[in-house]
Structures are given as structure tokens and as C-alpha cells.
CSV table of C-alpha atoms in Angstrom, one decimal:
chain,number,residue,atom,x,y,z
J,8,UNK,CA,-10.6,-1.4,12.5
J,9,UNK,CA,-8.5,-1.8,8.9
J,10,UNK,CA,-5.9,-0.2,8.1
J,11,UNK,CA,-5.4,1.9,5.2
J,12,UNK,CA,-1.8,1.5,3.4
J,13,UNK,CA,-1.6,5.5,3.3
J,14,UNK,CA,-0.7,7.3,5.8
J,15,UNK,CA,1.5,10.4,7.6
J,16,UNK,CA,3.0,10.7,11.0
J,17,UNK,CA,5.0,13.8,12.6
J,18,UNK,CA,6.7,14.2,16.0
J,19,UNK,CA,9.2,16.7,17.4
J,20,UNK,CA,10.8,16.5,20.7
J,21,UNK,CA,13.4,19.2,22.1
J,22,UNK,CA,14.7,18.1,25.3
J,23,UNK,CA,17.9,19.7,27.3
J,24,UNK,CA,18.9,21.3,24.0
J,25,UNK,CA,18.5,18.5,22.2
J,26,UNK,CA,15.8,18.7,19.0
J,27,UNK,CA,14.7,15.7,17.0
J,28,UNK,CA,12.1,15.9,14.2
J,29,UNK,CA,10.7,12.7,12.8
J,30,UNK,CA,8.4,12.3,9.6
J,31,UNK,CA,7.3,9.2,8.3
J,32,UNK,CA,4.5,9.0,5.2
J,33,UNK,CA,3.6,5.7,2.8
J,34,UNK,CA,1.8,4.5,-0.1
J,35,UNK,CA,0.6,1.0,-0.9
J,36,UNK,CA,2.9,-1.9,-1.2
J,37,UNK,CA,2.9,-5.5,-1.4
J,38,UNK,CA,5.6,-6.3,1.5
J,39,UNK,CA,7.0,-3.8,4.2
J,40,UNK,CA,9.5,-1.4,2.6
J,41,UNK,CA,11.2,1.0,4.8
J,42,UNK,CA,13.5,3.8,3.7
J,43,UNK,CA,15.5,6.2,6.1
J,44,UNK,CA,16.7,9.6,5.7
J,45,UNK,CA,18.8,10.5,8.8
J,46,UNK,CA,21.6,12.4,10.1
J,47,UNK,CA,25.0,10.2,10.0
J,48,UNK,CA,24.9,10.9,14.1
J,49,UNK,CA,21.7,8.6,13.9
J,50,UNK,CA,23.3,5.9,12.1
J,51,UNK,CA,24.1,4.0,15.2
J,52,UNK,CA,19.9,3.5,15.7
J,53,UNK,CA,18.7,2.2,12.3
J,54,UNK,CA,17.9,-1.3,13.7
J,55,UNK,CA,16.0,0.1,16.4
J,56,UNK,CA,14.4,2.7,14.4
J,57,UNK,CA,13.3,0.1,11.8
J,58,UNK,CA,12.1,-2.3,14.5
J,59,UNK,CA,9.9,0.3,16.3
J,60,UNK,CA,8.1,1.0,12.8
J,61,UNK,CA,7.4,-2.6,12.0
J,62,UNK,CA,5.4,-2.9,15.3
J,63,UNK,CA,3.0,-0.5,14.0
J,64,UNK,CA,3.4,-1.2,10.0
J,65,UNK,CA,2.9,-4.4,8.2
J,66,UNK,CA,2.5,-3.4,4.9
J,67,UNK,CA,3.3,-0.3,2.9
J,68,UNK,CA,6.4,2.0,1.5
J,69,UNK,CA,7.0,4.3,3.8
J,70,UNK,CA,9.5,7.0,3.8
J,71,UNK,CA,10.8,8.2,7.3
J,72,UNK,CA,12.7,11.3,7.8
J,73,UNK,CA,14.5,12.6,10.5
J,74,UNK,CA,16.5,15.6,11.4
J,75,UNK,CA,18.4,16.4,14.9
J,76,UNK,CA,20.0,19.3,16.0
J,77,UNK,CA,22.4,19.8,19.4
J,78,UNK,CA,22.1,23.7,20.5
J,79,UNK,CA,25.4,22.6,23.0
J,80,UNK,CA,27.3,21.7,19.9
J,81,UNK,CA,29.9,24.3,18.7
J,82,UNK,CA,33.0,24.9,17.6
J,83,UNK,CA,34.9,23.9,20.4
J,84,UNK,CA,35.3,20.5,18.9
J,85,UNK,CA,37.3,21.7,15.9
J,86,UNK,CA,40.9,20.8,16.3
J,87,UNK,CA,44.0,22.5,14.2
J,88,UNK,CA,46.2,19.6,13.1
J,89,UNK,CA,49.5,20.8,13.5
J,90,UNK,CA,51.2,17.6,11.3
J,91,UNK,CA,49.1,17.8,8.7
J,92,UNK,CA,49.8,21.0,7.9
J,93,UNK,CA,53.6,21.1,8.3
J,94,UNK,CA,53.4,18.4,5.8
J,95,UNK,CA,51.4,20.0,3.1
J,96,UNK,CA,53.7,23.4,3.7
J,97,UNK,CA,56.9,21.1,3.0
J,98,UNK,CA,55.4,19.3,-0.1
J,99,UNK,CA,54.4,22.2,-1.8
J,100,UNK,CA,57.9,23.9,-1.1
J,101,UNK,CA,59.7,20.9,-2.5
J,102,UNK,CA,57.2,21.2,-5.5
J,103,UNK,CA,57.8,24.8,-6.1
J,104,UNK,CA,61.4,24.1,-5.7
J,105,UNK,CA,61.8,21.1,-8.1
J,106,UNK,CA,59.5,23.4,-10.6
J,107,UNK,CA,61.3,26.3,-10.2
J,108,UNK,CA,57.4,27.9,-9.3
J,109,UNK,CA,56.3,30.5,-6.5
J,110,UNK,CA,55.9,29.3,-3.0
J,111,UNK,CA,54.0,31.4,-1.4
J,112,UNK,CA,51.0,30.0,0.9
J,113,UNK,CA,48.3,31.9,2.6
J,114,UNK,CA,47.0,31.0,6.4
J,115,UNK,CA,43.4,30.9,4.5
J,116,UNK,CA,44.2,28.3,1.4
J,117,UNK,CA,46.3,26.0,3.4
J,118,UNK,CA,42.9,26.0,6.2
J,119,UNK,CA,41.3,24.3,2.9
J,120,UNK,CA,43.5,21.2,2.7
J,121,UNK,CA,42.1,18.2,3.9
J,122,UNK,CA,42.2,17.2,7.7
J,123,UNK,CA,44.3,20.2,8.3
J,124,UNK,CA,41.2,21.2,11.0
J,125,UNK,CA,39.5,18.2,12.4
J,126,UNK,CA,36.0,18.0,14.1
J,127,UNK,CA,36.1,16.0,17.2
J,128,UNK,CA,32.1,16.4,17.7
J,129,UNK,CA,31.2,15.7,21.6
J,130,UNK,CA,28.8,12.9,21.3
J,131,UNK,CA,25.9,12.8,23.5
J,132,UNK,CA,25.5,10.7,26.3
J,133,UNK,CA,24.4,7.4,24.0
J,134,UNK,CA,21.4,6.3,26.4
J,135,UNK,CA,19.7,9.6,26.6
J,136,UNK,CA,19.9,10.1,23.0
J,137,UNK,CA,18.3,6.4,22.0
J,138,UNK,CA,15.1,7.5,23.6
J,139,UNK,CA,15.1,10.6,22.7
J,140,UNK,CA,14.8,8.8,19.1
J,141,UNK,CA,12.6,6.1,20.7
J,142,UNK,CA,10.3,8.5,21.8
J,143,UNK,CA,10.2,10.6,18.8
J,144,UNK,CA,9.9,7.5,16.6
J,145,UNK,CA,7.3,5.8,18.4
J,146,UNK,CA,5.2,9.2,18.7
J,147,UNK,CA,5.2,9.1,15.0
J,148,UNK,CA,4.2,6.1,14.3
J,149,UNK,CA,1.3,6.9,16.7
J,150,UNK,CA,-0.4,9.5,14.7
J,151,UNK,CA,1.0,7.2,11.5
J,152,UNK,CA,-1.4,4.7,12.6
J,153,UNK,CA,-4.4,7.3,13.3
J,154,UNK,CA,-4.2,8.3,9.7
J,155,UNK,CA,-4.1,5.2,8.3
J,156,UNK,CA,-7.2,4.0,10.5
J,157,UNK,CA,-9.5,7.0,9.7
J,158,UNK,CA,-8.6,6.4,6.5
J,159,UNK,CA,-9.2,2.5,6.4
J,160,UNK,CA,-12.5,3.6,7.8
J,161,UNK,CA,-13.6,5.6,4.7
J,162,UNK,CA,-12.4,2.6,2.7
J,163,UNK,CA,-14.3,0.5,5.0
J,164,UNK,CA,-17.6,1.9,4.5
J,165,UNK,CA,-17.1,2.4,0.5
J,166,UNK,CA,-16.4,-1.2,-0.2
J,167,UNK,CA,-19.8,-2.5,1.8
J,168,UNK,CA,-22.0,-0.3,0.3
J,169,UNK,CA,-20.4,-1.7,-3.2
J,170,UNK,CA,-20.3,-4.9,-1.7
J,171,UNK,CA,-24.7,-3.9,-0.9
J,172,UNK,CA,-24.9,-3.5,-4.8
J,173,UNK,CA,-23.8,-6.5,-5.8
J,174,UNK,CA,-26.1,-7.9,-3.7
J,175,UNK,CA,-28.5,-6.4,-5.7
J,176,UNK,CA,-27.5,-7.8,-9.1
J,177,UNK,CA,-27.4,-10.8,-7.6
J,178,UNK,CA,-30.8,-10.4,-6.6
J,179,UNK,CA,-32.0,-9.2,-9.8
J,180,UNK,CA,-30.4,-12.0,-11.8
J,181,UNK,CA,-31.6,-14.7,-9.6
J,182,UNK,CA,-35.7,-13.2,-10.4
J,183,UNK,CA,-34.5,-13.0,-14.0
J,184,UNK,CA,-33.3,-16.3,-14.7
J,185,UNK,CA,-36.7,-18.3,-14.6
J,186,UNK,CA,-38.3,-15.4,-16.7
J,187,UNK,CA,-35.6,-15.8,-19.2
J,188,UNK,CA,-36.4,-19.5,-19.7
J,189,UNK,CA,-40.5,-18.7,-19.6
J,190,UNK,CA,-40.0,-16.1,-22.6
J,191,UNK,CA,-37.7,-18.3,-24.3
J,192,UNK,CA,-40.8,-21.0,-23.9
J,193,UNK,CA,-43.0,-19.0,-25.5
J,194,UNK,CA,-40.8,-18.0,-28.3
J,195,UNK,CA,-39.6,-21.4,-29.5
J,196,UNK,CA,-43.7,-22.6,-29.1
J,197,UNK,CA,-44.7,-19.5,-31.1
J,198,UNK,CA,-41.7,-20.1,-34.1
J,199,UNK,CA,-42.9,-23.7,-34.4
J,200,UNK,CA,-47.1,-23.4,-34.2
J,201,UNK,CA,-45.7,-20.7,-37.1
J,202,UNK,CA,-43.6,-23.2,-39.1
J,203,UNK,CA,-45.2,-26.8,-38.3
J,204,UNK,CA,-49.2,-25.8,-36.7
J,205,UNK,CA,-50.3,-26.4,-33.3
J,206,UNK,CA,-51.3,-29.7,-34.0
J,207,UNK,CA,-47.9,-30.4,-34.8
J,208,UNK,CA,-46.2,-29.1,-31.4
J,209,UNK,CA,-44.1,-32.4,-30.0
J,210,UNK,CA,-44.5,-31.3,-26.4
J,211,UNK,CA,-41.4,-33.9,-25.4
J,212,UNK,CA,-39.2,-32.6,-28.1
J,213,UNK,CA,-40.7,-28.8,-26.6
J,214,UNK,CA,-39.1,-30.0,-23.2
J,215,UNK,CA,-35.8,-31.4,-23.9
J,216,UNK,CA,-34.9,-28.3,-26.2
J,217,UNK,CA,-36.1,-26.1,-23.1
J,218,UNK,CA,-34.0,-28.5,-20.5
J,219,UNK,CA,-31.2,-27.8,-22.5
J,220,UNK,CA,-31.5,-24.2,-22.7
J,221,UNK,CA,-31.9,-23.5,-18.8
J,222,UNK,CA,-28.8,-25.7,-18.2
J,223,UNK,CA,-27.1,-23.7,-20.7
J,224,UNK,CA,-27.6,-20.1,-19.1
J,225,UNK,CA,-28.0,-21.4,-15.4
J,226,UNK,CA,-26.1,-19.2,-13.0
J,227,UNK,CA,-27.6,-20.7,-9.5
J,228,UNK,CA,-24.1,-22.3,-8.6
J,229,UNK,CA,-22.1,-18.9,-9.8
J,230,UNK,CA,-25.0,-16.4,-7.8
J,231,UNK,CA,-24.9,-19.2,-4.7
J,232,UNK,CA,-21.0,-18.5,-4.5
J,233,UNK,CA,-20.7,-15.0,-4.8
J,234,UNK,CA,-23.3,-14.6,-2.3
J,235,UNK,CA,-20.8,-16.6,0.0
J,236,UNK,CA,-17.9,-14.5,-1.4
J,237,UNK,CA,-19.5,-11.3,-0.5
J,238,UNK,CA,-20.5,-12.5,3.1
J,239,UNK,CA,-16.8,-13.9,3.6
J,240,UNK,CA,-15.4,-10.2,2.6
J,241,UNK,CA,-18.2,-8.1,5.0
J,242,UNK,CA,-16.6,-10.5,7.5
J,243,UNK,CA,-13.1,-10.0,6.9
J,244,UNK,CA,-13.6,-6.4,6.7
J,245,UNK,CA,-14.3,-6.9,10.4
J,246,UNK,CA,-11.3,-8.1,11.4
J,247,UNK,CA,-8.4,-6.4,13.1
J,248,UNK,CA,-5.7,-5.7,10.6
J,249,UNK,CA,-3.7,-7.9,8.1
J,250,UNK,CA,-6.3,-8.6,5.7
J,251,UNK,CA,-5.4,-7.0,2.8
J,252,UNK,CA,-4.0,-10.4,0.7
J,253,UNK,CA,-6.9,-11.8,1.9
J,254,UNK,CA,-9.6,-9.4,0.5
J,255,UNK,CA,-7.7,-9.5,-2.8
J,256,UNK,CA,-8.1,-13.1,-3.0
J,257,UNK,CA,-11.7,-13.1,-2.2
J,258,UNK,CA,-12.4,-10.2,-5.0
J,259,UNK,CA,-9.9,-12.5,-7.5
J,260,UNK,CA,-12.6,-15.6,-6.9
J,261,UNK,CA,-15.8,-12.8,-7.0
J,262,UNK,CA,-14.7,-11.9,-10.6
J,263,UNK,CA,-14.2,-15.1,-11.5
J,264,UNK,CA,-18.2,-15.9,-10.5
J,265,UNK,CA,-18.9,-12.6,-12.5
J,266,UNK,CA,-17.4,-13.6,-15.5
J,267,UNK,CA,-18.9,-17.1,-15.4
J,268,UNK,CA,-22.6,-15.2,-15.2
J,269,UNK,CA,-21.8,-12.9,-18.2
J,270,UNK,CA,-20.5,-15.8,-20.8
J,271,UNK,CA,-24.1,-17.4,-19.7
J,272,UNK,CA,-25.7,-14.5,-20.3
J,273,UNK,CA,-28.2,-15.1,-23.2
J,274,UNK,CA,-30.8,-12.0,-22.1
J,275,UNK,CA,-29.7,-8.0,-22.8
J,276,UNK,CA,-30.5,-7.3,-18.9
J,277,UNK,CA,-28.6,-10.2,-17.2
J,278,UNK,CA,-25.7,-9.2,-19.5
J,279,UNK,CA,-25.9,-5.7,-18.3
J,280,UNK,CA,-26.2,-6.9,-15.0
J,281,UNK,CA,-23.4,-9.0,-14.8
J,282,UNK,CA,-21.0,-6.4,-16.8
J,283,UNK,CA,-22.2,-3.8,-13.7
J,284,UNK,CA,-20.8,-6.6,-11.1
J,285,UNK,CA,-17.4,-7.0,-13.3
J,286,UNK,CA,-17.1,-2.8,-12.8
J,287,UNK,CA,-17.8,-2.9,-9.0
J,288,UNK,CA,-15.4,-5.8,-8.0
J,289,UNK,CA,-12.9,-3.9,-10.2
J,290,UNK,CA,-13.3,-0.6,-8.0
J,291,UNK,CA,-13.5,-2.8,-4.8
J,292,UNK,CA,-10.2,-4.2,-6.0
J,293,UNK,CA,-8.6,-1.0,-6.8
J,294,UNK,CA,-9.4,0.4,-2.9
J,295,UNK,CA,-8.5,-3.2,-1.7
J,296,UNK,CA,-5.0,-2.3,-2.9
J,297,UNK,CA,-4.8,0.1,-0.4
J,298,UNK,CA,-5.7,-2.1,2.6
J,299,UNK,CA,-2.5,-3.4,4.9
């Protein structure tokens, strides 16, 4: 099954106290871009955080957030730091003495000066805590991948019914083109029994001006190839994952065959026809952008 570029993943584990929260979402994107939001405690795991993600991502921007919280943490870890704060009380004494200015000092605003308390937060035992975030990471990349595959589905199933349309144009201009030359036949005999008599129709000159015409607006070689370019993407589509560059490429060379048939074009419904296939490889493009 494909895989679609867009795609959302939650998990939330709370274990011995212990909560962790991970969301991950992402759009299309040419290469693999991975942004983390986490707490600074987490810091220690962005390798293996980014490493995890990459075995089920490829492709794609995708945001991951994650939040923990430690019900055992408290405030015992806060430490008073005695030096520090001798020291601020002693500067600002000397100021107010050198300044001649008030020295008085509340418990509260001295509190506010930096490092005078200290957090020594207990860290958690390091092994237990990496798969904690293993776990929650690699349960959110699960249900990251089961939207993006429901979703590549969908996309699946659009792009072969368009892919079933062009067939159709292809069809149609392939029964067109002999018509086209047949009419034009008939024309060019009509305009010159008009101008020169019937008696005066050179049938050889008839048949070179008629070869040159059908090689002009001949499209067997550009309908032959996109025939083969719509086969090779219906086959693509079947493959696993990773074929996202390559379905671009394919619908690149089936414009290309497209635009070849409309510059041929010398008949109102082949041109109609062809503009159609230039509008449906467009919107297969535009839903191939969203394939990893």
C-alpha cells in the first residue's frame, strides 16, 4: 500500500508516575524534515527519537511534540544557596553605603536574585525513562503510519480512475486520427474539382499533399507512449512505498506526450481531447505531490 505524505499520530503512556504525551503530524515535503518540540529533560533522546521516526517516515515535514510530567517530582529538590546570598546582601550594603542610599532588604526580594535557590531536579532512573520515550514514540508513529496509509489509499484509487480517463482520450484520438485525414481527403478533392474540374484532379499530386498532411498531425508514437506511461504508473502505484519521485517523473514524461498531441492537433475535437489529458495529468500531479 502507498503512503500518503499527510498524516497524524498520538500516544500517551503514564507508567509509575511517570506521563509522556507524544504528537507527531506532517505535510508533503521533498526530503525528510523533522522538527521536535520537547521538554529540556528529553534533550538527552533526540537522536533516538529522530532515528525511531525515520524507520517509519521517508518523506514529509513532520512536526513531533512531546510533553512529560513526573507526579514524584517536588520541591524537595530546591536548594537555598547560602553564598550566594551573603554575597548579594554585602554588595548591596557596600552600594548603599558608597551612595549614601537605604539598605534595607526583604527575605522575599532577595529570594528573586539569581541562583539564590537552586533546583537540583532528581532525574529518573535513565534506562527506564528511554523506553518510556521509545515506547511512546514508536506507538505514535504506529497510528502515524495508519493515517498516512488510509489516506494513500484514497489517493490510490483517485489517481487510477484518472489514470482510466486518459485511457479514454487516448482511445478516442487514436479512432479520430484516420477520420481526420479521410475528411481532410475529401475537402482538398472538393476545393480543387471546385477550382480546376474533375477532369483536372492530379491523383499523385492528391497523394503526396495527403502524405504530408497525416505525417504532419500523426500522434501514433506520442498515444503508443503514454499508453506505456500510464501502464508503468498503475504499476508503480502497486508498489510498497517510496514511489513518490518516481510517479512525478512518469507524470513529467505523460505531459510531455500530451503536449506533443495538442501542437498536432489540426481537428477542434482532438484539441479538446488532448487539452482534457493536459488537465488530468495536472490533477494526478498535484495528488502525486502528496505521495512519500
Amino acid at each position: 500500500m502507498i503512503k500518503s505524505m499527510t498524516g497524524f499520530g498520538r500516544c500517551e503512556l503514564n507508567e509509575d508516575g511517570k506521563k509522556i504525551t507524544v504528537e507527531m503530524k506532517s505535510v508533503n515535503h521533498r526530503y525528510c524534515e523533522i522538527s521536535l518540540r520537547m521538554p529540556k529533560k528529553l534533550n538527552y533522546f533526540e537522536s533516538l527519537i529522530r532515528n525511531i521516526i525515520k524507520q517509519y517516515a521517508n518523506r514529509g515535514k513532520i512536526d513531533v511534540f512531546i510533553s512529560y510530567e513526573d507526579e514524584k517530582e517536588n520541591l524537595s529538590g530546591i536548594r537555598y544557596n547560602r553564598d550566594v546570598a551573603a554575597a548579594y546582601v554585602g554588595y548591596i550594603r557596600e552600594m548603599a553605603k558608597e551612595f549614601n542610599l537605604s539598605a534595607e532588604i526583604s527575605a522575599a526580594s532577595l529570594a528573586r536574585m539569581q541562583d539564590v535557590f537552586v533546583n537540583d531536579e532528581t532525574t529518573a532512573d535513565e534506562a527506564q525513562l528511554q523506553s518510556l520515550v521509545e515506547r511512546a514514540v514508536s506507538g505514535a508513529c504506529e497510528r502515524f503510519v495508519e493515517t498516512r496509509l488510509a489516506e494513500g489509499e484514497q489517493l490510490k484509487k483517485d489517481i487510477f480512475g484518472k489514470l482510466d480517463g486518459l485511457l479514454e482520450g487516448v482511445s478516442f484520438v487514436e479512432e479520430r486520427s484516420p477520420k481526420i485525414i479521410e475528411e481532410y481527403r475529401a475537402k482538398l478533392t472538393a476545393k480543387i474539382e471546385e477550382v480546376l474540374g474533375a477532369a483536372n484532379v492530379d491523383q499523385n499530386v492528391l497523394a503526396t499533399e495527403l502524405v504530408l498532411f497525416a505525417d504532419k498531425i500523426c500522434v501514433d508514437e506520442e498515444t503508443v507512449r503514454l499508453r506505456a506511461h500510464i501502464k508503468n504508473m498503475k504499476e508503480t502505484l502497486g508498489v510498497a512505498s517510496n514511489i513518490g519521485r518516481k510517479l512525478d517523473f512518469i507524470a513529467q514524461e505523460m505531459n510531455r506526450e500530451a503536449n506533443t498531441i495538442l501542437s498536432k492537433a489540426n481537428d477542434i475535437e482532438v484539441s479538446d481531447i488532448a487539452i482534457n489529458l493536459k488537465t488530468e495529468i495536472e490533477k494526478i500531479r498535484e495528488q502525486i505531490q502528496n505521495i512519500e
